[in-house]
Each structure stands twice: as structure tokens, then as C-alpha cells.
XYZ file of C-alpha atoms in Angstrom:
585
model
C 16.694 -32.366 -25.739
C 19.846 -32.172 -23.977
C 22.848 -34.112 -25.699
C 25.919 -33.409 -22.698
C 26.320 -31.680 -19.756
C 30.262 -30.499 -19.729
C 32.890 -28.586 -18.230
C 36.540 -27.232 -17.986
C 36.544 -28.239 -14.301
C 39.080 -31.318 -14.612
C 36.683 -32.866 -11.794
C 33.213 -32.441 -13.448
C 31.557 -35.626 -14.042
C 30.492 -34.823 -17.850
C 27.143 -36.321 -18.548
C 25.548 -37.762 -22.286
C 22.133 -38.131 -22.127
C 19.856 -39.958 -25.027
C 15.947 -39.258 -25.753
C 13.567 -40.880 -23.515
C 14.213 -41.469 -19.903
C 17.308 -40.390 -18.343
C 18.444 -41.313 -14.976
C 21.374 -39.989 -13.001
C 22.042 -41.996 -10.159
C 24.101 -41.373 -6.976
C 25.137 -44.724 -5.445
C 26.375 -45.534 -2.099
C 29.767 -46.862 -2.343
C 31.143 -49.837 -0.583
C 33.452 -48.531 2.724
C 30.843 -46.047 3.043
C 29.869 -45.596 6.609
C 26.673 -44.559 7.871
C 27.668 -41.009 8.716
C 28.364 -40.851 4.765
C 25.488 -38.946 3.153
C 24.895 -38.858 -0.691
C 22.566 -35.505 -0.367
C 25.798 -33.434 -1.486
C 26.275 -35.779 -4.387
C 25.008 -32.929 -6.862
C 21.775 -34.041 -7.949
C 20.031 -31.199 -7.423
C 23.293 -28.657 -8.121
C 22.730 -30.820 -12.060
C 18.976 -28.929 -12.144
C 20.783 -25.596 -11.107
C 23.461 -26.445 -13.533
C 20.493 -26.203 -16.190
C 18.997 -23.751 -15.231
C 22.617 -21.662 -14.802
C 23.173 -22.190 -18.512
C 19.259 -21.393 -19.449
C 19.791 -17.825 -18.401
C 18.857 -17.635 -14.829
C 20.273 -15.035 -12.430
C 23.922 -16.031 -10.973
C 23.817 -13.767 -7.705
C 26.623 -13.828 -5.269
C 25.058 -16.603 -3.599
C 24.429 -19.163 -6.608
C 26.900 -21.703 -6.387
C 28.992 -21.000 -9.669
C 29.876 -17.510 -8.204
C 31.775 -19.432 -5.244
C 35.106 -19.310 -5.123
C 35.562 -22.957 -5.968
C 33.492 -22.875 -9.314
C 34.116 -19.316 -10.428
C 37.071 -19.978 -12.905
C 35.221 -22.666 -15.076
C 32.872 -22.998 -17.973
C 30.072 -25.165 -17.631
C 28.441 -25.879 -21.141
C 25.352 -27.645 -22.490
C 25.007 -29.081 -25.682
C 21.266 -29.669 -26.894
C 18.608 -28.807 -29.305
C 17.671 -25.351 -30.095
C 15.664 -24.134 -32.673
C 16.233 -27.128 -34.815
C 19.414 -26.965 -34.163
C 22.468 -28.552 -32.260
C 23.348 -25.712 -30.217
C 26.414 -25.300 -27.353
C 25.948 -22.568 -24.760
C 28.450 -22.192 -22.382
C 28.802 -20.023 -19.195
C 31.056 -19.103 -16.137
C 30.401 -17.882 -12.802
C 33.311 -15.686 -13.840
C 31.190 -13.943 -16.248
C 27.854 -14.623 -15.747
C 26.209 -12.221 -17.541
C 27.326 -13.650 -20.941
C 26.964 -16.768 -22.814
C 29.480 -18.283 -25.657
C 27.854 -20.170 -28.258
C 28.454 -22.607 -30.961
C 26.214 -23.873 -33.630
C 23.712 -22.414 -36.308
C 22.515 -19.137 -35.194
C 21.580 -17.794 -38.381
C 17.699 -18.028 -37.805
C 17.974 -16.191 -34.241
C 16.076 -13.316 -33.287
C 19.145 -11.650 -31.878
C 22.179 -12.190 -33.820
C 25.453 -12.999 -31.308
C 28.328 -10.687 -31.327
C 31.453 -11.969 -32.435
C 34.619 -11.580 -29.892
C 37.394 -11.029 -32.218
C 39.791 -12.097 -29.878
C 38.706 -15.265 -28.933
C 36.835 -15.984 -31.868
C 33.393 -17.263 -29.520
C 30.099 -15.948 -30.569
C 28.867 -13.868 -27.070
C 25.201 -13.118 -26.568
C 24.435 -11.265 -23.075
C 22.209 -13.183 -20.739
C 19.332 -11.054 -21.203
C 19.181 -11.551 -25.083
C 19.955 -15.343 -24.378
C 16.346 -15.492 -22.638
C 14.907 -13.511 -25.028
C 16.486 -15.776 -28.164
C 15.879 -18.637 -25.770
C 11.568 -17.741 -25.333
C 11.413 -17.455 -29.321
C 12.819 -20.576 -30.372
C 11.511 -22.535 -27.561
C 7.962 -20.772 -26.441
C 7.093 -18.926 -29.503
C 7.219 -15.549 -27.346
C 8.253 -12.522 -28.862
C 11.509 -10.840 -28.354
C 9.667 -7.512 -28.518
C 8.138 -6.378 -24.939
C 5.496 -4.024 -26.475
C 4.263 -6.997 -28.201
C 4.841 -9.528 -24.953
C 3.074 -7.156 -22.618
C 3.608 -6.205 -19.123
C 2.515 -9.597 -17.538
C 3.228 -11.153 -20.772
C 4.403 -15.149 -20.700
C 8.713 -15.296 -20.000
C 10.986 -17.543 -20.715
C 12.073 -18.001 -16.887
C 8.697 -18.661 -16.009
C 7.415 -21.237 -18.259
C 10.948 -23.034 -18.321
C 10.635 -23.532 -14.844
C 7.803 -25.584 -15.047
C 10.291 -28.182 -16.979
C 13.143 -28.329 -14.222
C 11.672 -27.633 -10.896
C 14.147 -26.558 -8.309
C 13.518 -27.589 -4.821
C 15.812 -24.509 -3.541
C 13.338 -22.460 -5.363
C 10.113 -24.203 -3.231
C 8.777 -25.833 -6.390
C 7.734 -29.066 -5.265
C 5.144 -27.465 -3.099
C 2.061 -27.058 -5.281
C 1.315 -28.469 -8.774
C 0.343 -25.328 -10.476
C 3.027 -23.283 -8.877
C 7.435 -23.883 -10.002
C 8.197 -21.278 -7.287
C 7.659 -19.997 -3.968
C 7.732 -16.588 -5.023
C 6.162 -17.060 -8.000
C 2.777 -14.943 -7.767
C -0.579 -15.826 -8.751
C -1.116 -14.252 -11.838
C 2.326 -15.557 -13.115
C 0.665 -18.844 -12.508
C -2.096 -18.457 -14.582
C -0.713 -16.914 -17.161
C 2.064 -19.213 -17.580
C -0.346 -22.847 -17.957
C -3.150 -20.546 -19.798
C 0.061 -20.625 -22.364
C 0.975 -23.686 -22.057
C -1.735 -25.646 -22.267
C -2.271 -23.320 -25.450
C -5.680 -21.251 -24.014
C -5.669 -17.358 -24.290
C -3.157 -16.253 -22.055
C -4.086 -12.851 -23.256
C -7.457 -12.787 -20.692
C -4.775 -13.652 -17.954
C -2.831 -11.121 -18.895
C -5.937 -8.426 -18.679
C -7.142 -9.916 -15.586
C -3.299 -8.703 -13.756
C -4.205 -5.242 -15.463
C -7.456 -5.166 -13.813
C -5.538 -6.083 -10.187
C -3.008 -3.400 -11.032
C -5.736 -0.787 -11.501
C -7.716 -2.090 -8.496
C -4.080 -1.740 -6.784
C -3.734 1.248 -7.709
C -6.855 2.974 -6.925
C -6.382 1.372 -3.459
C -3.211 3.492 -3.352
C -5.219 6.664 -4.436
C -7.669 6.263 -1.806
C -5.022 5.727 0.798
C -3.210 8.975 -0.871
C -6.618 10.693 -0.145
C -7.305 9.747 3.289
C -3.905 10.832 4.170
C -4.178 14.594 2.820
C -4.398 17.980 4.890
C -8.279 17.312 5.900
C -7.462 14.674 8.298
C -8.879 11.240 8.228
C -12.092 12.106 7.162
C -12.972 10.046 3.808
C -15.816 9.948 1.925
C -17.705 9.545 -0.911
C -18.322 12.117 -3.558
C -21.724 12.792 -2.855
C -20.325 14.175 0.750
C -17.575 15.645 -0.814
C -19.514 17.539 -2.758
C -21.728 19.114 0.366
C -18.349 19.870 2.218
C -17.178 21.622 -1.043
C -20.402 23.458 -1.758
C -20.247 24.671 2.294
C -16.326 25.646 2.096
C -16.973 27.884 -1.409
C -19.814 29.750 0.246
C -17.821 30.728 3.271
C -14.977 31.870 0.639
C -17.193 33.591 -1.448
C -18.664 35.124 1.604
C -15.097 36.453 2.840
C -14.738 37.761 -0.808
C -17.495 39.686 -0.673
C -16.676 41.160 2.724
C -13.280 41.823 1.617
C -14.685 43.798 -1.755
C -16.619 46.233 0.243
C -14.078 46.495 3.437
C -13.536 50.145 4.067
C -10.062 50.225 5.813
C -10.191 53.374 8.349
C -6.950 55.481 8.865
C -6.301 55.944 12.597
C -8.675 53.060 13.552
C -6.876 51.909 16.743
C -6.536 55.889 17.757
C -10.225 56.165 17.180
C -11.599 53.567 19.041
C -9.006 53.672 22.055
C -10.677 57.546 22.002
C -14.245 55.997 21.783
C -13.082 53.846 24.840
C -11.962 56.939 26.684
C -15.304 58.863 26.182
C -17.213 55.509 27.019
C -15.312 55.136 30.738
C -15.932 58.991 31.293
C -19.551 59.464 30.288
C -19.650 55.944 33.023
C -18.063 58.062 35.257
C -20.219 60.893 34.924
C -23.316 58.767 35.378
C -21.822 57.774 38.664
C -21.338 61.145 40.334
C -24.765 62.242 38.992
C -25.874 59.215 41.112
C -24.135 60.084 44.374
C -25.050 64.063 43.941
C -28.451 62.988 43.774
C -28.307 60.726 46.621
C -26.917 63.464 48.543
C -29.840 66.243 47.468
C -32.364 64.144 49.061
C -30.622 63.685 52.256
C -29.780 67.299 52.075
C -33.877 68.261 50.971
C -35.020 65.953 53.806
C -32.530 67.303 55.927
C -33.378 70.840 55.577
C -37.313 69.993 56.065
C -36.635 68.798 59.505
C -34.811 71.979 60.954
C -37.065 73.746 63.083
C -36.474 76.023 66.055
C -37.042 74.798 69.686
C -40.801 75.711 71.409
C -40.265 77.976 74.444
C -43.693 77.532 75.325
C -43.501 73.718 75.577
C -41.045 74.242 78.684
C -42.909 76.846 80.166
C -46.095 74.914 80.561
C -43.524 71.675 81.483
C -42.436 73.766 84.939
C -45.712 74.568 85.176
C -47.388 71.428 85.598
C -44.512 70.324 87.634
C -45.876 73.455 90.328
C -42.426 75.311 89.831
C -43.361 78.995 89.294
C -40.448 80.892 87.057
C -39.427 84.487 87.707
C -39.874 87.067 84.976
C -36.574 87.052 84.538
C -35.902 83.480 83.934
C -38.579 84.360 81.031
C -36.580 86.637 79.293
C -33.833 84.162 79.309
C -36.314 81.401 77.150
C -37.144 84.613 75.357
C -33.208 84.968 74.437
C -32.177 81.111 73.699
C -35.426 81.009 71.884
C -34.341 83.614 69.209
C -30.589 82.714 69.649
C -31.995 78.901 68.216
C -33.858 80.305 65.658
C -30.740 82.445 64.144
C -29.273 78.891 64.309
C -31.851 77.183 62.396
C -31.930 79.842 59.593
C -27.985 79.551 59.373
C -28.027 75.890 59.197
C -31.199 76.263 56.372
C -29.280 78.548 54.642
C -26.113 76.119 53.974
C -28.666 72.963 53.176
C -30.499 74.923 50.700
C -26.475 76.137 49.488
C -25.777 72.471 48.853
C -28.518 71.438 47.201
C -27.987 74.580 45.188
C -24.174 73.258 44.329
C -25.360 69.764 44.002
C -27.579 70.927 41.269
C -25.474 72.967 39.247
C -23.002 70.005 39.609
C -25.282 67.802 37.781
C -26.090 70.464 35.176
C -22.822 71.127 34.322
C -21.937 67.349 34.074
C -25.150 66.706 32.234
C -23.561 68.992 29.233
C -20.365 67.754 28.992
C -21.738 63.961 28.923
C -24.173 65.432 26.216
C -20.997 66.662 24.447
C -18.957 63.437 24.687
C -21.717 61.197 24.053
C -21.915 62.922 20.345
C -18.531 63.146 19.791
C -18.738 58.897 20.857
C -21.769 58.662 18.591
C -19.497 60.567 15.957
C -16.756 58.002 16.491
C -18.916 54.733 16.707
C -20.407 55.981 13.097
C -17.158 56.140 11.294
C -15.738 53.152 13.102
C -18.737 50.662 11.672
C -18.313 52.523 8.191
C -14.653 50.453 7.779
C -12.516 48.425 9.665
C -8.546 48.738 10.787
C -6.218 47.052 8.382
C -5.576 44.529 10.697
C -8.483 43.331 10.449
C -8.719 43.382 6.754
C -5.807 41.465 6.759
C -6.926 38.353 9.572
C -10.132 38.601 6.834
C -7.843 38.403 3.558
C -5.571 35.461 5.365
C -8.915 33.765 6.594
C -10.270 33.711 3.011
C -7.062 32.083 2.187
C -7.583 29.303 3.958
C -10.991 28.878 2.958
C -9.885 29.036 -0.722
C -7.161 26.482 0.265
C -9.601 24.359 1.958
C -11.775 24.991 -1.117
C -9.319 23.699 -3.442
C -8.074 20.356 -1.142
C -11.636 19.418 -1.402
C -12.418 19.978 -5.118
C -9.461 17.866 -5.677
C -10.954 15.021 -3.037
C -13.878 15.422 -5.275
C -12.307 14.701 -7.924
C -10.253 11.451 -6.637
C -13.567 10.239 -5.493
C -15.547 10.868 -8.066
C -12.514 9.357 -10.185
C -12.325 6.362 -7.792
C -15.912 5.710 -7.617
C -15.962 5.905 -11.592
C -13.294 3.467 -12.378
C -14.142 0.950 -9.692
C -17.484 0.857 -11.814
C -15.291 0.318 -15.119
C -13.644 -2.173 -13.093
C -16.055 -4.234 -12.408
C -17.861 -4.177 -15.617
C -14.382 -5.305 -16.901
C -13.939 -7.953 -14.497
C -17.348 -9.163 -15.628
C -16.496 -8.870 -18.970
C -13.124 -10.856 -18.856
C -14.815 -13.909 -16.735
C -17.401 -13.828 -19.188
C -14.420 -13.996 -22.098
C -12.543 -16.489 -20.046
C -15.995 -19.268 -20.082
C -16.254 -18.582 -23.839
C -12.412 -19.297 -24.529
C -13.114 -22.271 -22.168
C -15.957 -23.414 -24.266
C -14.407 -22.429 -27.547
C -11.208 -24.510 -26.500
C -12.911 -27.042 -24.905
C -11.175 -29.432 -26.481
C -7.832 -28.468 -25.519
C -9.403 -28.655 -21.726
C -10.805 -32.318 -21.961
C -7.508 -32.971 -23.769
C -5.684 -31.832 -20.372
C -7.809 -33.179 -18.112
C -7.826 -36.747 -19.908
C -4.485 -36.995 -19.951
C -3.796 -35.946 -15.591
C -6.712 -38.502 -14.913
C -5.027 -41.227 -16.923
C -1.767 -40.111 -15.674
C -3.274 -40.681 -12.127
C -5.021 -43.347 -12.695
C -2.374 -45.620 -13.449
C -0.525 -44.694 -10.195
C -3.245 -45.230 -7.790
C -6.652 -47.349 -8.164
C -8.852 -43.823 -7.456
C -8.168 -41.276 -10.723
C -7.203 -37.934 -9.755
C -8.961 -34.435 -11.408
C -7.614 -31.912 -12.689
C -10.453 -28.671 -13.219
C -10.307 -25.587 -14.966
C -12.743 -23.269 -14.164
C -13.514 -19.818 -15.047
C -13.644 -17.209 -12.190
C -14.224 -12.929 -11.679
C -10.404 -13.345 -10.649
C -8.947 -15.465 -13.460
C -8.721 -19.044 -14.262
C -8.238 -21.648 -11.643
C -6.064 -24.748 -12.395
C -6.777 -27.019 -9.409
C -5.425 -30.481 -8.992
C -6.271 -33.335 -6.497
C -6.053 -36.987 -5.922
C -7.231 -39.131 -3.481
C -5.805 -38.472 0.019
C -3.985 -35.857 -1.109
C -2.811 -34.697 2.504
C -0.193 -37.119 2.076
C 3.398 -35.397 1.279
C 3.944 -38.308 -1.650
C 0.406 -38.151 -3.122
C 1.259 -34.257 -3.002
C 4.602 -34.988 -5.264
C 2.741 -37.272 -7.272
C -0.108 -34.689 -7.943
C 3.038 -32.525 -9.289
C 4.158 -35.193 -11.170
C 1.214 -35.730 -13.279
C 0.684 -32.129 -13.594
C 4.243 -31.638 -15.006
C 4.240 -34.574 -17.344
C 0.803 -33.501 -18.811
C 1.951 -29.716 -19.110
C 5.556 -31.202 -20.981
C 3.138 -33.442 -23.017
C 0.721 -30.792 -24.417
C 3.407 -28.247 -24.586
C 5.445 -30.855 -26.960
C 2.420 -31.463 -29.186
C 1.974 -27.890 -29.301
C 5.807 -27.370 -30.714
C 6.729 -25.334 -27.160
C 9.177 -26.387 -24.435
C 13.365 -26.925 -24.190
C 12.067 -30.531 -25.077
C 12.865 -32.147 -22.013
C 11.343 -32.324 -18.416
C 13.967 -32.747 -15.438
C 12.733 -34.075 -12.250
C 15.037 -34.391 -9.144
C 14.836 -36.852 -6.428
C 12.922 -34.780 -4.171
C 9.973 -35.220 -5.977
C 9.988 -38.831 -4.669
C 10.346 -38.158 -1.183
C 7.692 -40.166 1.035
C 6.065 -41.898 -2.386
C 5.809 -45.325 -2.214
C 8.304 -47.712 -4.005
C 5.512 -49.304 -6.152
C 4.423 -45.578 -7.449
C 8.227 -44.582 -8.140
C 8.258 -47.431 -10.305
C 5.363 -46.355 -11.958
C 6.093 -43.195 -12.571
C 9.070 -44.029 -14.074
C 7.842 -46.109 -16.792
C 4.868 -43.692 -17.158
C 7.626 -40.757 -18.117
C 9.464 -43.031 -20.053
C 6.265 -44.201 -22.273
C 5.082 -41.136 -22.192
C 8.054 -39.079 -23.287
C 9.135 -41.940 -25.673
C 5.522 -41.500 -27.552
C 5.601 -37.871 -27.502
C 9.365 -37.178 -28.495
C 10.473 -35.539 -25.291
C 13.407 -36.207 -23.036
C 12.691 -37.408 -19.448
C 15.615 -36.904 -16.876
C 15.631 -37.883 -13.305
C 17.810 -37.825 -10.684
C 18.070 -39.970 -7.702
C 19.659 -41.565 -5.500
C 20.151 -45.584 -6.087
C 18.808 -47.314 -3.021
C 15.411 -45.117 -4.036
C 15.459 -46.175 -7.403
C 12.896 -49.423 -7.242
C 13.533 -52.872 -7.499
C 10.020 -54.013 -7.824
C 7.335 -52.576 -9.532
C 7.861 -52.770 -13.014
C 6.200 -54.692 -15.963
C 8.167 -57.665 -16.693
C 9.367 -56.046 -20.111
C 10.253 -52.672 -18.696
C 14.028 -52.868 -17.685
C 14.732 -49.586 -15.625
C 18.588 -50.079 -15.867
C 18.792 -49.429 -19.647
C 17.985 -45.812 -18.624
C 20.255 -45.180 -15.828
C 23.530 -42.814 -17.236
C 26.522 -44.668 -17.419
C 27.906 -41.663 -15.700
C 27.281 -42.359 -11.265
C 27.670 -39.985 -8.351
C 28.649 -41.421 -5.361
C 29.153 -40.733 -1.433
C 32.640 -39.865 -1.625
C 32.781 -36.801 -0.029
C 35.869 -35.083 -1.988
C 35.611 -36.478 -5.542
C 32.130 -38.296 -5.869
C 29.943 -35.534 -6.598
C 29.043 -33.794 -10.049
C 31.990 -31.710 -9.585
C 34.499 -34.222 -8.054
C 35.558 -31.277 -5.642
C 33.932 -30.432 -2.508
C 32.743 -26.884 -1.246
């Protein structure tokens, strides 16, 4: 429990608080006017106070790093470890804590400053000491495990913070705080095996990270194509056969010297036996026109125009005879002349042919010749387009043995997942079952808890799920933002309750006046003489903070006087000395 709240700021309201119920009121002065507001008074800057000296971070933004704070110690003097212990820090130097009292039986020993004589632990082995003597965890992290119980977690659930978004959901004592924090931290708690919890994050983080290697995978150098390893396996199969192919071709490639000169030659030879072929063509074109030419010369018939005249009755004189006689050989001289050069043509024409014939014949051997050693090899160009191609196939070839292997991989441990998965829920129902008593404990003491606030009982269930356990709380019309605050309420005073029976917790629970907000007077009351039985029977320290027109007048039994438990110590409205620090800033 928590004995005083102190500082060296002249101004701080010091605070001496007694076992049981604890309130810390923040009245509304006289010649206060309505513009007056009591919601800087400090009640929720005492819960950050708390927490401050319990080891939580001090950023530049927590209030004891302002400027107006910095200077001071703020120190709390309660029970640790059996112990009367005094821990005292400043926003000045916030990453180590003076102590007084028996530290003997720490974990972590203090270090003694010689010059001011103060024992100084650092922050982080004050939350380590801190989670042994009031959790039972161990200082060692091997031991505590990567999503192992810690101090700042399971503390929180004893002084919610509303700047932290705690008084949002029963199971949860942040807004950041994650899921399997959560179950972790009341598996604990409520003194079931926080161990499966623990295994159950490992089995996200594996999941997570296999997610991750998949991603990795679809993201390589053969696009977006993903798949499983069956058709990773064709694909691989196909790639190594066209590499082993392009090996093979390489092995027996016969690189040619003079390649490019060889077949630019074959080329050459190629065009001119073409070229040949075409004036074979036209030469024998032109000995049929010349053949057909010469079979059509023939000299003129002398008779024919004799016997023309004479059917006409025109009588020639012998010597217009002679005359036919002379044009008639003259025509025939002509015709053998012109016979003579046709058959001379043909003659050339011929030979032309022959003579190109044989020198075709002689280039188309020496092309054959050429063709033969070409196809025997290749040009080392082209040996080296195959040698780079096989490159990338053995590139490709390797990028896909590897997706094989991710998949395969993948495929192999999200089967070992899910056997584990099935394996923890199925440990998680027998620790249920084995602890069952610790559950109907729980649940017993929420439904009582709620029952006394509102005529309906609320529920609290723990169930066993493939994802973890599931801690879920409800009460009547729970839509309702009091019912909501109430539903924390019970859970928190049930979790402080076991916890205490158990021998774990700071041995208080701190609730602020938020957690009232838009609760009805008559379950305020309530609720405060339910924490004060309640902490009274169980040997905890109840603290609550509040401001005094919110603090009931009706309500309570006839024999329960709430004044006995309100600190002598008041806030007020005053804006410049009635807060916790009697300064404003």
C-alpha cells in the first residue's frame, strides 16, 4: 500500500493515505464562479504521479519534464517487498530513482552515490526489482520470454490512466496496448498459464513472418507471378532443361575462324549464281525468238507476180522479166545474209549459256564447300549470345529453386502452424479445465460484484479459442458509457482481488474520477462501499479520486459513513495554488 505521496515542491499538497478506501477530493470553493473548473485540480496528474515514480517513461512531454516541475523530487513512500520502502524521482533525472529502506532482499542491489550518500537504482532495474517483489516475474529475460508478463503492463491494470485510453474496455489498461499483451497479462493475473499466451504470440509472430516471406517472394526478379510449390517445381524442371540444353550446345559448339568472311563470301556466290540464272533466262528467251525468227525468212515468189499481171490482162515485156529475174536473186542473197546472222546469234547465245553454265557449276561447289564448313561451327559471336543466354537460364534456374524452396518452406510451416495452433487451443481448454476453479472463482466474484450494482448480474466468460483466450465482460445495457465504466470497475476490483489472494500486485488499486463519468449517483455510492468492503476483507488499499459535488450523498447503508475515507488533504478550484502542486502550468 501506499503510506505518502511527497515532494520538495514547497507547493505540493503531500498526501497520507491509510489501508482501505482512500478518497482524494477536489472541492469547489466558495467565491468560485462558474467559469472556475476543478478538471486541472490534479486528480488525474496524482495517477501519473504514481505511475512517474513506478518506473514509467518520462518523455519530453510527461508533465514532470516541464519546465515548472523539472527541478523537484516527487517521492512515494509504501510497501515493497515486505518492506517500507521510499522511491523518489525528478523530471530532472528521470532515468534514476533514490531509495530508502531495506533493500537487502532485492534482486538488483542499488548503487551507492558516495557523494550524496542516496542509494540510486536506474529506472530500468527499478521495473525489473519492482516485477519481482510485486508480480513474482523474473528479473532474467531468457527466463521471462519475449512476450513474457512486465511489470508496466500488469501494474497498469491497478492505476488506469485516462491519458493512456484505459477506461475504454475492461480487459484492456491502454489504447495501445495490443492483444496478446492483454491476454497474457490477466492469464497471469488471474494465476492461469500465461505460458500458452505467451506461445500463442509466437505462433502470430511466425504466421507474421511467413506473411513477410511470401510478400519477399512475390516481389523477386520473376515478376508477380506466385505460386505454390507444386508449380514451382514444373517452372523449375522447364527452366533446367532449357539450361541444360544450352550446355550441351555450348559443349559441342565448333567456333569457325573467319566465319563472318565466309559467309559474307557464301552471300556473294549466292547473288551471282542468281544472277547467272537470270541471263540464262533472257538468252534463252532470245534463242527462240531468234530460232522462230530465222524459220520465217524466206525469199519473195517471182512467179506469184507474174501470174498477178497476168490475170489482171497486162502482158510484161521480156525485159521487164529479167528484171523479176534480178530482184528475185538480189532477195534471196538477202535472205541468206539475214539467215546467216540469226543462226550467228543463236550460235553466241548458246555458247553464252555454256560458258555461264560452268562457272555457276564452279561457284555453286565452292558455295556448297562454304555452306559445309559454316554448319560444322558457328562464329564466336554466336557462341557468346549462346554462353550469355545460358546464363540467364541458369540465373532463372537458380531464382526459381530458391522460390521452391520458400514455398515449399512456407507451405511446410504453415502446416506446423496449424497443428500448433491446434495444439495450444487444445492446451488452453485443459488448463481451463484443470484450473477451473480459479475460473468459477473469477467469474463468481465479477457477477457478485455486478450484481450488487444493478438488479441484472453481469458475466464475465473465459473461453478457449485457435487464437488465445478470450476474457469478455458484459452487463446489462452495456451500450451505456456508465454501465461501460462500471463493467471496468468490476473487472478491476476482481483482478486486484485475486491478484491479492494470490500474493501479486503494488497492493493497492487507484481509480480516478473518470471512471464515474455518466454512472448514476446511486451506483457511485455503491461502488464505493463495494471497494471499501472489498479491499478492507482482502487487505488491499482502495484510492479514488474525485471531485466533491460527484462524490454521493445518498446511496449508502445507514452504517457506511463515506466521509471517514475522504483524505484530510483537498484540492480545490483555485486556479494558482489549489491543485496537487499549488502552482499552475
Amino acid at each position: 500500500m501506499i503510506h505518502t505521496v511527497t515532494s520538495d515542491l514547497d507547493s505540493f499538497k503531500s498526501l497520507t493515505f491509510r489501508p482501505g478506501l482512500n478518497i482524494v477530493l477536489a472541492e469547489k470553493t466558495a467565491e468560485a464562479t462558474d467559469r472556475q473548473t476543478r478538471n486541472g485540480a490534479g486528480k488525474s496528474s496524482f495517477v501519473d504521479l504514481i505511475h512517474f515514480i513506478y518506473g514509467s517513461n518520462a518523455d519530453t512531454k510527461s508533465i514532470f519534464r516541464s519546465e515548472a516541475l523539472t527541478p523537484y523530487k516527487f517521492e512515494v513512500q509504501a510497501d515493497i517487498g515486505g518492506h517500507i520502502v521510499t522511491a523518489a524521482r525528478s523530471g530532472e533525472k528521470p532515468s534514476k530513482i533514490s531509495i530508502q529502506g531495506e533493500t537487502e532482499h532485492w534482486p538488483i542491489q542499488p548503487d551507492l552515490d558516495k557523494k550524496t550518500g542516496d542509494l540510486i537504482i536506474s529506472q530500468a532495474n527499478w521495473k525489473l526489482v519492482l516485477g519481482t517483489l510485486l508480480f513474482g516475474l523474473p528479473t532474467n529475460d531468457e527466463a521471462k520470454g519475449r512476450f513474457g508478463p512486465t511489470f508496466r503492463s500488469l501494474f497498469s491494470y491497478f492505476a488506469r490512466r485516462q491519458g493512456s485510453g484505459a477506461f475504454v474496455q475492461p480487459t484492456q489498461q491502454s489504447g495501445q496496448q495490443q492483444n496478446w499483451d492483454q491476454q497474457v497479462a490477466i492469464s497471469y493475473l488471474l494465476g492461469l498459464d500465461a505460458n500458452i499466451s505467451q506461445e500463442f504470440q509466437e505462433t502470430r509472430d511466425q504466421e507474421k513472418a511467413m506473411k513477410e516471406l511470401r510478400r519477399a517472394a512475390k516481389q523477386g526478379n520473376l515478376g508477380d507471378f506466385y505460386g505454390t510449390s507444386a508449380q514451382f517445381r514444373t517452372r523449375l524442371t522447364v527452366a533446367q532443361g532449357k539450361a541444360d540444353r544450352l550446355k550441351k550446345q555450348i559443349a559441342t559448339f565448333n567456333v569457325v575462324p573467319e566465319y563472318a568472311a565466309l559467309e559474307q563470301e557464301a552471300s556473294q556466290l549466292t547473288r551471282a549464281i542468281s544472277t547467272m540464272n537470270n541471263d540464262n533466262l533472257i538468252d534463252r528467251d532470245l534463242i527462240l525468238q531468234l530460232t522462230a525468227a530465222l524459220e520465217s525468212e524466206a525469199p519473195p515468189a517471182i512467179s506469184n507476180v507474174q501470174k498477178l499481171y497476168k490475170e489482171a490482162g497486162v502482158v510484161l515485156p521480156d525485159t521487164v522479166g529479167r528484171r523479176f529475174e534480178e530482184v528475185s536473186e538480189f532477195h534471196e542473197a538477202i535472205v541468206r545474209n539475214r539467215q546467216s546472222h540469226l543462226t550467228s546469234e543463236i550460235t553466241a547465245a548458246e555458247k553464252r549459256i555454256e560458258e555461264r553454265d560452268d562457272e555457276r557449276s564452279e561457284q555453286d561447289r565452292r558455295r556448297q564447300q562454304i555452306m559445309g564448313i559454316l554448319q560444322s561451327g558457328g562464329a564466336l559471336e554466336h557462341y557468346t549470345s549462346i554462353q550469355q543466354e545460358l546464363g540467364r537460364s541458369e540465373a532463372d534456374v537458380e531464382a526459381l529453386r530458391q522460390q521452391l524452396e520458400i514455398a515449399e518452406r512456407i507451405e511446410s510451416t504453415q502446416v506446423q502452424l496449424d497443428i500448433e495452433r491446434a495444439r495450444l487451443q487444445q492446451a488452453l481448454q485443459s488448463d481451463l479445465h484443470e484450473r477451473s476453479d480459479i475460473v468459477g472463482q473469477a467469474i463468481l466474484v465479477f457477477e457478485s460484484l455486478s450484481t450488487a450494482l444493478y438488479e441484472e448480474a453481469g458475466s464475465l466468460t473465459i473461453g478457449a479459442t485457435d487464437n488465445g483466450p478470450v476474457f469478455d465482460v458484459s452487463i446489462e445495457s452495456q451500450r451505456s458509457k456508465g454501465i461501460n465504466n462500471m463493467q471496468i470497475f468490476c473487472f478491476d476490483l476482481m483482478l486486484a482481488e485475486l491478484a491479492t489472494k494470490r500474493g501479486l500486485g503494488p497492493g493497492f488499486l487507484i481509480h480516478d474520477s473518470h471512471l464515474f463519468d455518466g454512472v448514476d449517483e446511486r451506483q457511485v455510492a455503491k461502488a464505493l462501499q463495494l471497494g471499501a468492503a472489498h479491499a478492507e476483507k482482502v487487505g488491499f488499499q482502495y484510492i479514488v479520486s474525485m471531485n466533491s459535488d460527484a462524490l454521493p450523498e445518498d446511496g449508502f447503508q445507514d452504517d457506511f459513513d463515506v466521509w471517514q475515507f475522504v483524505n484530510p488533504t483537498r484540492l480545490n478550484d483555485q486556479e494558482e495554488t489549489g491543485g496537487l502542486f499549488g502552482i499552475r502550468f
